[in-house]
Amino acid sequence: MEPVTCPFCSPADADIVIRNDLCYVRYDRYPVSKGHMLVIPFRHVQDFFDLTEDERNALMALAHDCRGVVESNFSPDGYNVGFNIGEAAGQTVMHCHLHVIPRYRGDVKKPRGGVRGVIPAKKDYRIED
C-alpha cells in the first residue's frame, strides 16, 4: 500500500503566491471562480480548531493580503471566505485550508444568503422582496 501524501504539505515554491512564517497562499487547482485562493498553514493540522493562536493570526493576515492580489488581477464584486471542517461539512483534504472565493455579479442567479447556501434549503431565510 502506498503512503498517503498530503497535497498541501511541502508546496513547490512556484505554487506559493504569498507567504509568511507560518502559512502560505496558493491558487485553488479546482477554482469555483477566477482568483479562488487557499490559505494554508505549513504545519500539517486537520482543521482551523487545531491551529495555534499564532497560526490563526498568520492565516488571517494572509487572508487579508489575498484581497490585494485578487483585486489587482481579477476585480471581483465580492467574496466568500470560509473553512470546510470535517467530512460532514465537505472537507476532502484533511489539512486545514481557508478558501478565499472571489464573487462576480451574475455568477449565480440568486447570491442572497452567500455561505448559507452550503445547505441549499436554508439559504433563503427571508421572504423575497
mmCIF file of N, CA and C in Angstrom, residues 14-122:
data_model
loop_
_atom_site.group_PDB
_atom_site.id
_atom_site.type_symbol
_atom_site.label_atom_id
_atom_site.label_comp_id
_atom_site.label_asym_id
_atom_site.label_seq_id
_atom_site.Cartn_x
_atom_site.Cartn_y
_atom_site.Cartn_z
ATOM 1 N N ALA A 14 7.001 27.540 -6.733
ATOM 2 C CA ALA A 14 6.252 28.147 -7.845
ATOM 3 C C ALA A 14 4.753 28.229 -7.560
ATOM 4 N N ASP A 15 4.245 27.400 -6.648
ATOM 5 C CA ASP A 15 2.818 27.409 -6.320
ATOM 6 C C ASP A 15 2.462 28.471 -5.280
ATOM 7 N N ILE A 16 3.457 28.972 -4.557
ATOM 8 C CA ILE A 16 3.189 29.920 -3.481
ATOM 9 C C ILE A 16 3.056 31.330 -4.050
ATOM 10 N N VAL A 17 1.881 31.920 -3.809
ATOM 11 C CA VAL A 17 1.603 33.284 -4.284
ATOM 12 C C VAL A 17 2.102 34.302 -3.274
ATOM 13 N N ILE A 18 1.763 34.105 -2.009
ATOM 14 C CA ILE A 18 2.274 34.924 -0.917
ATOM 15 C C ILE A 18 2.465 34.017 0.300
ATOM 16 N N ARG A 19 3.258 34.458 1.236
ATOM 17 C CA ARG A 19 3.548 33.629 2.396
ATOM 18 C C ARG A 19 3.944 34.497 3.580
ATOM 19 N N ASN A 20 3.891 33.909 4.748
ATOM 20 C CA ASN A 20 4.534 34.469 5.936
ATOM 21 C C ASN A 20 5.247 33.311 6.624
ATOM 22 N N ASP A 21 5.669 33.482 7.849
ATOM 23 C CA ASP A 21 6.463 32.439 8.508
ATOM 24 C C ASP A 21 5.685 31.145 8.751
ATOM 25 N N LEU A 22 4.362 31.232 8.903
ATOM 26 C CA LEU A 22 3.581 30.062 9.316
ATOM 27 C C LEU A 22 2.600 29.528 8.273
ATOM 28 N N CYS A 23 2.287 30.347 7.275
ATOM 29 C CA CYS A 23 1.262 29.961 6.301
ATOM 30 C C CYS A 23 1.641 30.431 4.903
ATOM 31 N N TYR A 24 0.941 29.882 3.923
ATOM 32 C CA TYR A 24 1.155 30.317 2.544
ATOM 33 C C TYR A 24 -0.179 30.351 1.805
ATOM 34 N N VAL A 25 -0.143 31.007 0.641
ATOM 35 C CA VAL A 25 -1.321 31.130 -0.217
ATOM 36 C C VAL A 25 -0.983 30.575 -1.584
ATOM 37 N N ARG A 26 -1.914 29.810 -2.113
ATOM 38 C CA ARG A 26 -1.799 29.347 -3.497
ATOM 39 C C ARG A 26 -3.180 29.424 -4.140
ATOM 40 N N TYR A 27 -3.190 29.400 -5.477
ATOM 41 C CA TYR A 27 -4.472 29.339 -6.164
ATOM 42 C C TYR A 27 -5.033 27.931 -6.037
ATOM 43 N N ASP A 28 -6.355 27.838 -5.918
ATOM 44 C CA ASP A 28 -7.021 26.545 -5.871
ATOM 45 C C ASP A 28 -6.881 25.873 -7.240
ATOM 46 N N ARG A 29 -6.541 24.605 -7.246
ATOM 47 C CA ARG A 29 -6.381 23.873 -8.522
ATOM 48 C C ARG A 29 -7.712 23.568 -9.178
ATOM 49 N N TYR A 30 -8.797 23.683 -8.438
ATOM 50 C CA TYR A 30 -10.141 23.444 -8.974
ATOM 51 C C TYR A 30 -11.010 24.650 -8.604
ATOM 52 N N PRO A 31 -10.692 25.819 -9.130
ATOM 53 C CA PRO A 31 -11.346 27.057 -8.685
ATOM 54 C C PRO A 31 -12.835 27.087 -8.999
ATOM 55 N N VAL A 32 -13.588 27.655 -8.071
ATOM 56 C CA VAL A 32 -15.008 27.864 -8.309
ATOM 57 C C VAL A 32 -15.260 29.221 -8.954
ATOM 58 N N SER A 33 -14.248 30.091 -8.949
ATOM 59 C CA SER A 33 -14.334 31.373 -9.649
ATOM 60 C C SER A 33 -12.909 31.836 -9.957
ATOM 61 N N LYS A 34 -12.806 32.848 -10.825
ATOM 62 C CA LYS A 34 -11.485 33.399 -11.158
ATOM 63 C C LYS A 34 -10.848 33.966 -9.890
ATOM 64 N N GLY A 35 -9.626 33.539 -9.577
ATOM 65 C CA GLY A 35 -8.894 34.070 -8.441
ATOM 66 C C GLY A 35 -9.103 33.322 -7.137
ATOM 67 N N HIS A 36 -9.810 32.207 -7.159
ATOM 68 C CA HIS A 36 -10.056 31.405 -5.944
ATOM 69 C C HIS A 36 -8.710 30.999 -5.337
ATOM 70 N N MET A 37 -8.493 31.414 -4.085
ATOM 71 C CA MET A 37 -7.223 31.156 -3.410
ATOM 72 C C MET A 37 -7.445 30.326 -2.147
ATOM 73 N N LEU A 38 -6.387 29.639 -1.733
ATOM 74 C CA LEU A 38 -6.384 28.872 -0.493
ATOM 75 C C LEU A 38 -5.288 29.406 0.408
ATOM 76 N N VAL A 39 -5.601 29.609 1.681
ATOM 77 C CA VAL A 39 -4.615 29.999 2.687
ATOM 78 C C VAL A 39 -4.380 28.765 3.562
ATOM 79 N N ILE A 40 -3.123 28.337 3.654
ATOM 80 C CA ILE A 40 -2.800 27.027 4.221
ATOM 81 C C ILE A 40 -1.644 27.159 5.226
ATOM 82 N N PRO A 41 -1.794 26.580 6.417
ATOM 83 C CA PRO A 41 -0.648 26.577 7.345
ATOM 84 C C PRO A 41 0.420 25.596 6.837
ATOM 85 N N PHE A 42 1.683 25.916 7.060
ATOM 86 C CA PHE A 42 2.749 24.980 6.675
ATOM 87 C C PHE A 42 2.665 23.702 7.507
ATOM 88 N N ARG A 43 2.348 23.856 8.781
ATOM 89 C CA ARG A 43 2.257 22.692 9.663
ATOM 90 C C ARG A 43 1.014 21.892 9.315
ATOM 91 N N HIS A 44 1.150 20.583 9.242
ATOM 92 C CA HIS A 44 0.003 19.736 8.926
ATOM 93 C C HIS A 44 -0.896 19.600 10.147
ATOM 94 N N VAL A 45 -2.060 20.245 10.077
ATOM 95 C CA VAL A 45 -3.108 20.104 11.088
ATOM 96 C C VAL A 45 -4.401 19.910 10.333
ATOM 97 N N GLN A 46 -5.335 19.205 10.926
ATOM 98 C CA GLN A 46 -6.548 18.842 10.196
ATOM 99 C C GLN A 46 -7.464 20.018 9.916
ATOM 100 N N ASP A 47 -7.646 20.889 10.901
ATOM 101 C CA ASP A 47 -8.612 21.962 10.674
ATOM 102 C C ASP A 47 -8.297 23.199 11.506
ATOM 103 N N PHE A 48 -9.108 24.223 11.306
ATOM 104 C CA PHE A 48 -8.944 25.518 11.959
ATOM 105 C C PHE A 48 -8.839 25.390 13.475
ATOM 106 N N PHE A 49 -9.600 24.498 14.052
ATOM 107 C CA PHE A 49 -9.616 24.375 15.513
ATOM 108 C C PHE A 49 -8.341 23.749 16.068
ATOM 109 N N ASP A 50 -7.506 23.191 15.210
ATOM 110 C CA ASP A 50 -6.223 22.626 15.637
ATOM 111 C C ASP A 50 -5.073 23.632 15.548
ATOM 112 N N LEU A 51 -5.325 24.802 14.979
ATOM 113 C CA LEU A 51 -4.270 25.802 14.820
ATOM 114 C C LEU A 51 -3.904 26.431 16.155
ATOM 115 N N THR A 52 -2.639 26.832 16.276
ATOM 116 C CA THR A 52 -2.228 27.635 17.422
ATOM 117 C C THR A 52 -2.718 29.068 17.209
ATOM 118 N N GLU A 53 -2.665 29.857 18.251
ATOM 119 C CA GLU A 53 -3.071 31.253 18.120
ATOM 120 C C GLU A 53 -2.205 31.971 17.088
ATOM 121 N N ASP A 54 -0.896 31.720 17.115
ATOM 122 C CA ASP A 54 -0.006 32.357 16.137
ATOM 123 C C ASP A 54 -0.376 31.931 14.707
ATOM 124 N N GLU A 55 -0.699 30.655 14.516
ATOM 125 C CA GLU A 55 -1.097 30.191 13.177
ATOM 126 C C GLU A 55 -2.417 30.824 12.740
ATOM 127 N N ARG A 56 -3.361 30.946 13.657
ATOM 128 C CA ARG A 56 -4.641 31.599 13.300
ATOM 129 C C ARG A 56 -4.396 33.038 12.878
ATOM 130 N N ASN A 57 -3.554 33.739 13.619
ATOM 131 C CA ASN A 57 -3.252 35.128 13.271
ATOM 132 C C ASN A 57 -2.529 35.218 11.928
ATOM 133 N N ALA A 58 -1.584 34.322 11.694
ATOM 134 C CA ALA A 58 -0.843 34.322 10.433
ATOM 135 C C ALA A 58 -1.761 33.996 9.263
ATOM 136 N N LEU A 59 -2.660 33.057 9.467
ATOM 137 C CA LEU A 59 -3.599 32.662 8.420
ATOM 138 C C LEU A 59 -4.538 33.823 8.070
ATOM 139 N N MET A 60 -5.069 34.485 9.085
ATOM 140 C CA MET A 60 -5.990 35.589 8.822
ATOM 141 C C MET A 60 -5.274 36.784 8.192
ATOM 142 N N ALA A 61 -4.014 36.998 8.551
ATOM 143 C CA ALA A 61 -3.253 38.084 7.913
ATOM 144 C C ALA A 61 -3.103 37.812 6.421
ATOM 145 N N LEU A 62 -2.829 36.564 6.064
ATOM 146 C CA LEU A 62 -2.712 36.239 4.635
ATOM 147 C C LEU A 62 -4.061 36.287 3.936
ATOM 148 N N ALA A 63 -5.129 35.906 4.621
ATOM 149 C CA ALA A 63 -6.463 36.027 4.011
ATOM 150 C C ALA A 63 -6.717 37.477 3.634
ATOM 151 N N HIS A 64 -6.318 38.375 4.526
ATOM 152 C CA HIS A 64 -6.465 39.804 4.227
ATOM 153 C C HIS A 64 -5.610 40.188 3.023
ATOM 154 N N ASP A 65 -4.386 39.683 2.964
ATOM 155 C CA ASP A 65 -3.487 40.013 1.854
ATOM 156 C C ASP A 65 -3.981 39.449 0.519
ATOM 157 N N CYS A 66 -4.737 38.364 0.573
ATOM 158 C CA CYS A 66 -5.293 37.787 -0.672
ATOM 159 C C CYS A 66 -6.126 38.825 -1.424
ATOM 160 N N ARG A 67 -6.828 39.630 -0.675
ATOM 161 C CA ARG A 67 -7.707 40.618 -1.309
ATOM 162 C C ARG A 67 -6.934 41.496 -2.282
ATOM 163 N N GLY A 68 -5.768 41.966 -1.873
ATOM 164 C CA GLY A 68 -4.977 42.837 -2.746
ATOM 165 C C GLY A 68 -4.576 42.133 -4.033
ATOM 166 N N VAL A 69 -4.167 40.871 -3.920
ATOM 167 C CA VAL A 69 -3.769 40.100 -5.104
ATOM 168 C C VAL A 69 -4.968 39.892 -6.022
ATOM 169 N N VAL A 70 -6.087 39.508 -5.431
ATOM 170 C CA VAL A 70 -7.279 39.228 -6.232
ATOM 171 C C VAL A 70 -7.818 40.509 -6.862
ATOM 172 N N GLU A 71 -7.860 41.590 -6.088
ATOM 173 C CA GLU A 71 -8.382 42.854 -6.621
ATOM 174 C C GLU A 71 -7.563 43.328 -7.819
ATOM 175 N N SER A 72 -6.247 43.237 -7.717
ATOM 176 C CA SER A 72 -5.415 43.752 -8.804
ATOM 177 C C SER A 72 -5.437 42.868 -10.047
ATOM 178 N N ASN A 73 -5.774 41.591 -9.880
ATOM 179 C CA ASN A 73 -5.760 40.682 -11.033
ATOM 180 C C ASN A 73 -7.142 40.344 -11.597
ATOM 181 N N PHE A 74 -8.195 40.436 -10.777
ATOM 182 C CA PHE A 74 -9.489 39.930 -11.229
ATOM 183 C C PHE A 74 -10.667 40.891 -11.028
ATOM 184 N N SER A 75 -10.528 41.926 -10.197
ATOM 185 C CA SER A 75 -11.584 42.911 -9.951
ATOM 186 C C SER A 75 -12.940 42.277 -9.622
ATOM 187 N N PRO A 76 -13.013 41.488 -8.564
ATOM 188 C CA PRO A 76 -14.298 40.867 -8.216
ATOM 189 C C PRO A 76 -15.271 41.889 -7.625
ATOM 190 N N ASP A 77 -16.518 41.467 -7.477
ATOM 191 C CA ASP A 77 -17.555 42.310 -6.887
ATOM 192 C C ASP A 77 -17.833 41.962 -5.429
ATOM 193 N N GLY A 78 -17.281 40.850 -4.928
ATOM 194 C CA GLY A 78 -17.483 40.416 -3.548
ATOM 195 C C GLY A 78 -16.658 39.177 -3.268
ATOM 196 N N TYR A 79 -16.830 38.640 -2.070
ATOM 197 C CA TYR A 79 -16.066 37.445 -1.650
ATOM 198 C C TYR A 79 -16.914 36.539 -0.774
ATOM 199 N N ASN A 80 -16.608 35.268 -0.806
ATOM 200 C CA ASN A 80 -16.977 34.314 0.234
ATOM 201 C C ASN A 80 -15.660 33.812 0.799
ATOM 202 N N VAL A 81 -15.566 33.746 2.126
ATOM 203 C CA VAL A 81 -14.354 33.288 2.800
ATOM 204 C C VAL A 81 -14.778 32.242 3.831
ATOM 205 N N GLY A 82 -14.138 31.063 3.782
ATOM 206 C CA GLY A 82 -14.542 30.074 4.766
ATOM 207 C C GLY A 82 -13.771 28.775 4.766
ATOM 208 N N PHE A 83 -14.047 27.987 5.813
ATOM 209 C CA PHE A 83 -13.428 26.676 6.021
ATOM 210 C C PHE A 83 -14.475 25.583 5.846
ATOM 211 N N ASN A 84 -14.054 24.428 5.354
ATOM 212 C CA ASN A 84 -14.828 23.199 5.466
ATOM 213 C C ASN A 84 -14.125 22.394 6.556
ATOM 214 N N ILE A 85 -14.819 22.064 7.607
ATOM 215 C CA ILE A 85 -14.203 21.355 8.737
ATOM 216 C C ILE A 85 -14.944 20.044 8.961
ATOM 217 N N GLY A 86 -14.274 18.939 8.642
ATOM 218 C CA GLY A 86 -14.847 17.607 8.784
ATOM 219 C C GLY A 86 -15.556 17.160 7.515
ATOM 220 N N GLU A 87 -15.623 15.851 7.343
ATOM 221 C CA GLU A 87 -16.259 15.294 6.139
ATOM 222 C C GLU A 87 -17.719 15.700 6.027
ATOM 223 N N ALA A 88 -18.431 15.812 7.150
ATOM 224 C CA ALA A 88 -19.843 16.193 7.107
ATOM 225 C C ALA A 88 -20.029 17.599 6.540
ATOM 226 N N ALA A 89 -18.989 18.429 6.670
ATOM 227 C CA ALA A 89 -19.036 19.795 6.156
ATOM 228 C C ALA A 89 -18.393 19.908 4.784
ATOM 229 N N GLY A 90 -17.974 18.776 4.216
ATOM 230 C CA GLY A 90 -17.434 18.798 2.861
ATOM 231 C C GLY A 90 -15.929 18.839 2.754
ATOM 232 N N GLN A 91 -15.204 18.732 3.870
ATOM 233 C CA GLN A 91 -13.745 18.758 3.803
ATOM 234 C C GLN A 91 -13.249 17.483 3.134
ATOM 235 N N THR A 92 -12.450 17.628 2.084
ATOM 236 C CA THR A 92 -11.915 16.469 1.362
ATOM 237 C C THR A 92 -10.406 16.335 1.535
ATOM 238 N N VAL A 93 -9.700 17.432 1.786
ATOM 239 C CA VAL A 93 -8.264 17.390 2.081
ATOM 240 C C VAL A 93 -8.125 17.683 3.562
ATOM 241 N N MET A 94 -7.623 16.715 4.310
ATOM 242 C CA MET A 94 -7.579 16.830 5.772
ATOM 243 C C MET A 94 -6.334 17.570 6.243
ATOM 244 N N HIS A 95 -6.095 18.710 5.631
ATOM 245 C CA HIS A 95 -5.063 19.663 6.027
ATOM 246 C C HIS A 95 -5.779 21.005 6.009
ATOM 247 N N CYS A 96 -5.783 21.679 7.133
ATOM 248 C CA CYS A 96 -6.501 22.944 7.255
ATOM 249 C C CYS A 96 -6.252 23.862 6.055
ATOM 250 N N HIS A 97 -7.316 24.449 5.532
ATOM 251 C CA HIS A 97 -7.170 25.453 4.470
ATOM 252 C C HIS A 97 -8.406 26.342 4.454
ATOM 253 N N LEU A 98 -8.146 27.605 4.210
ATOM 254 C CA LEU A 98 -9.195 28.625 4.153
ATOM 255 C C LEU A 98 -9.414 28.994 2.691
ATOM 256 N N HIS A 99 -10.666 28.925 2.251
ATOM 257 C CA HIS A 99 -10.997 29.323 0.883
ATOM 258 C C HIS A 99 -11.277 30.821 0.844
ATOM 259 N N VAL A 100 -10.662 31.520 -0.091
ATOM 260 C CA VAL A 100 -10.981 32.915 -0.382
ATOM 261 C C VAL A 100 -11.512 32.901 -1.815
ATOM 262 N N ILE A 101 -12.832 33.044 -1.928
ATOM 263 C CA ILE A 101 -13.501 32.864 -3.219
ATOM 264 C C ILE A 101 -14.058 34.196 -3.703
ATOM 265 N N PRO A 102 -13.439 34.760 -4.737
ATOM 266 C CA PRO A 102 -13.984 35.994 -5.315
ATOM 267 C C PRO A 102 -15.343 35.718 -5.959
ATOM 268 N N ARG A 103 -16.231 36.694 -5.851
ATOM 269 C CA ARG A 103 -17.557 36.572 -6.458
ATOM 270 C C ARG A 103 -17.776 37.686 -7.457
ATOM 271 N N TYR A 104 -18.560 37.405 -8.452
ATOM 272 C CA TYR A 104 -18.801 38.333 -9.552
ATOM 273 C C TYR A 104 -20.302 38.474 -9.764
ATOM 274 N N ARG A 105 -20.721 39.715 -10.011
ATOM 275 C CA ARG A 105 -22.145 39.936 -10.280
ATOM 276 C C ARG A 105 -22.597 38.999 -11.392
ATOM 277 N N GLY A 106 -23.693 38.312 -11.120
ATOM 278 C CA GLY A 106 -24.262 37.420 -12.123
ATOM 279 C C GLY A 106 -23.664 36.025 -12.157
ATOM 280 N N ASP A 107 -22.691 35.722 -11.270
ATOM 281 C CA ASP A 107 -22.084 34.375 -11.312
ATOM 282 C C ASP A 107 -23.057 33.289 -10.850
ATOM 283 N N VAL A 108 -24.052 33.662 -10.058
ATOM 284 C CA VAL A 108 -25.182 32.781 -9.747
ATOM 285 C C VAL A 108 -26.449 33.622 -9.839
ATOM 286 N N LYS A 109 -27.570 32.965 -10.056
ATOM 287 C CA LYS A 109 -28.826 33.689 -10.250
ATOM 288 C C LYS A 109 -29.239 34.460 -8.995
ATOM 289 N N LYS A 110 -29.172 33.820 -7.818
ATOM 290 C CA LYS A 110 -29.591 34.466 -6.566
ATOM 291 C C LYS A 110 -28.484 34.293 -5.528
ATOM 292 N N PRO A 111 -27.574 35.264 -5.401
ATOM 293 C CA PRO A 111 -26.472 35.118 -4.444
ATOM 294 C C PRO A 111 -26.885 35.345 -2.994
ATOM 295 N N ARG A 112 -28.069 35.876 -2.766
ATOM 296 C CA ARG A 112 -28.516 36.200 -1.407
ATOM 297 C C ARG A 112 -28.351 34.996 -0.469
ATOM 298 N N GLY A 113 -27.752 35.244 0.686
ATOM 299 C CA GLY A 113 -27.536 34.182 1.667
ATOM 300 C C GLY A 113 -26.105 33.652 1.650
ATOM 301 N N GLY A 114 -25.373 33.869 0.554
ATOM 302 C CA GLY A 114 -23.953 33.516 0.487
ATOM 303 C C GLY A 114 -23.620 32.147 1.038
ATOM 304 N N VAL A 115 -22.780 32.102 2.072
ATOM 305 C CA VAL A 115 -22.314 30.832 2.619
ATOM 306 C C VAL A 115 -23.441 29.995 3.217
ATOM 307 N N ARG A 116 -24.583 30.604 3.479
ATOM 308 C CA ARG A 116 -25.729 29.820 3.939
ATOM 309 C C ARG A 116 -26.140 28.802 2.880
ATOM 310 N N GLY A 117 -25.690 29.000 1.661
ATOM 311 C CA GLY A 117 -26.013 28.091 0.579
ATOM 312 C C GLY A 117 -25.384 26.713 0.715
ATOM 313 N N VAL A 118 -24.540 26.487 1.728
ATOM 314 C CA VAL A 118 -23.971 25.153 1.929
ATOM 315 C C VAL A 118 -25.087 24.151 2.243
ATOM 316 N N ILE A 119 -26.184 24.642 2.784
ATOM 317 C CA ILE A 119 -27.395 23.828 2.951
ATOM 318 C C ILE A 119 -28.467 24.550 2.142
ATOM 319 N N PRO A 120 -28.635 24.158 0.886
ATOM 320 C CA PRO A 120 -29.473 24.932 -0.043
ATOM 321 C C PRO A 120 -30.868 25.256 0.490
ATOM 322 N N ALA A 121 -31.504 24.353 1.209
ATOM 323 C CA ALA A 121 -32.860 24.618 1.702
ATOM 324 C C ALA A 121 -32.882 25.712 2.776
ATOM 325 N N LYS A 122 -31.728 26.026 3.380
ATOM 326 C CA LYS A 122 -31.660 27.038 4.435
ATOM 327 C C LYS A 122 -31.144 28.386 3.925
#
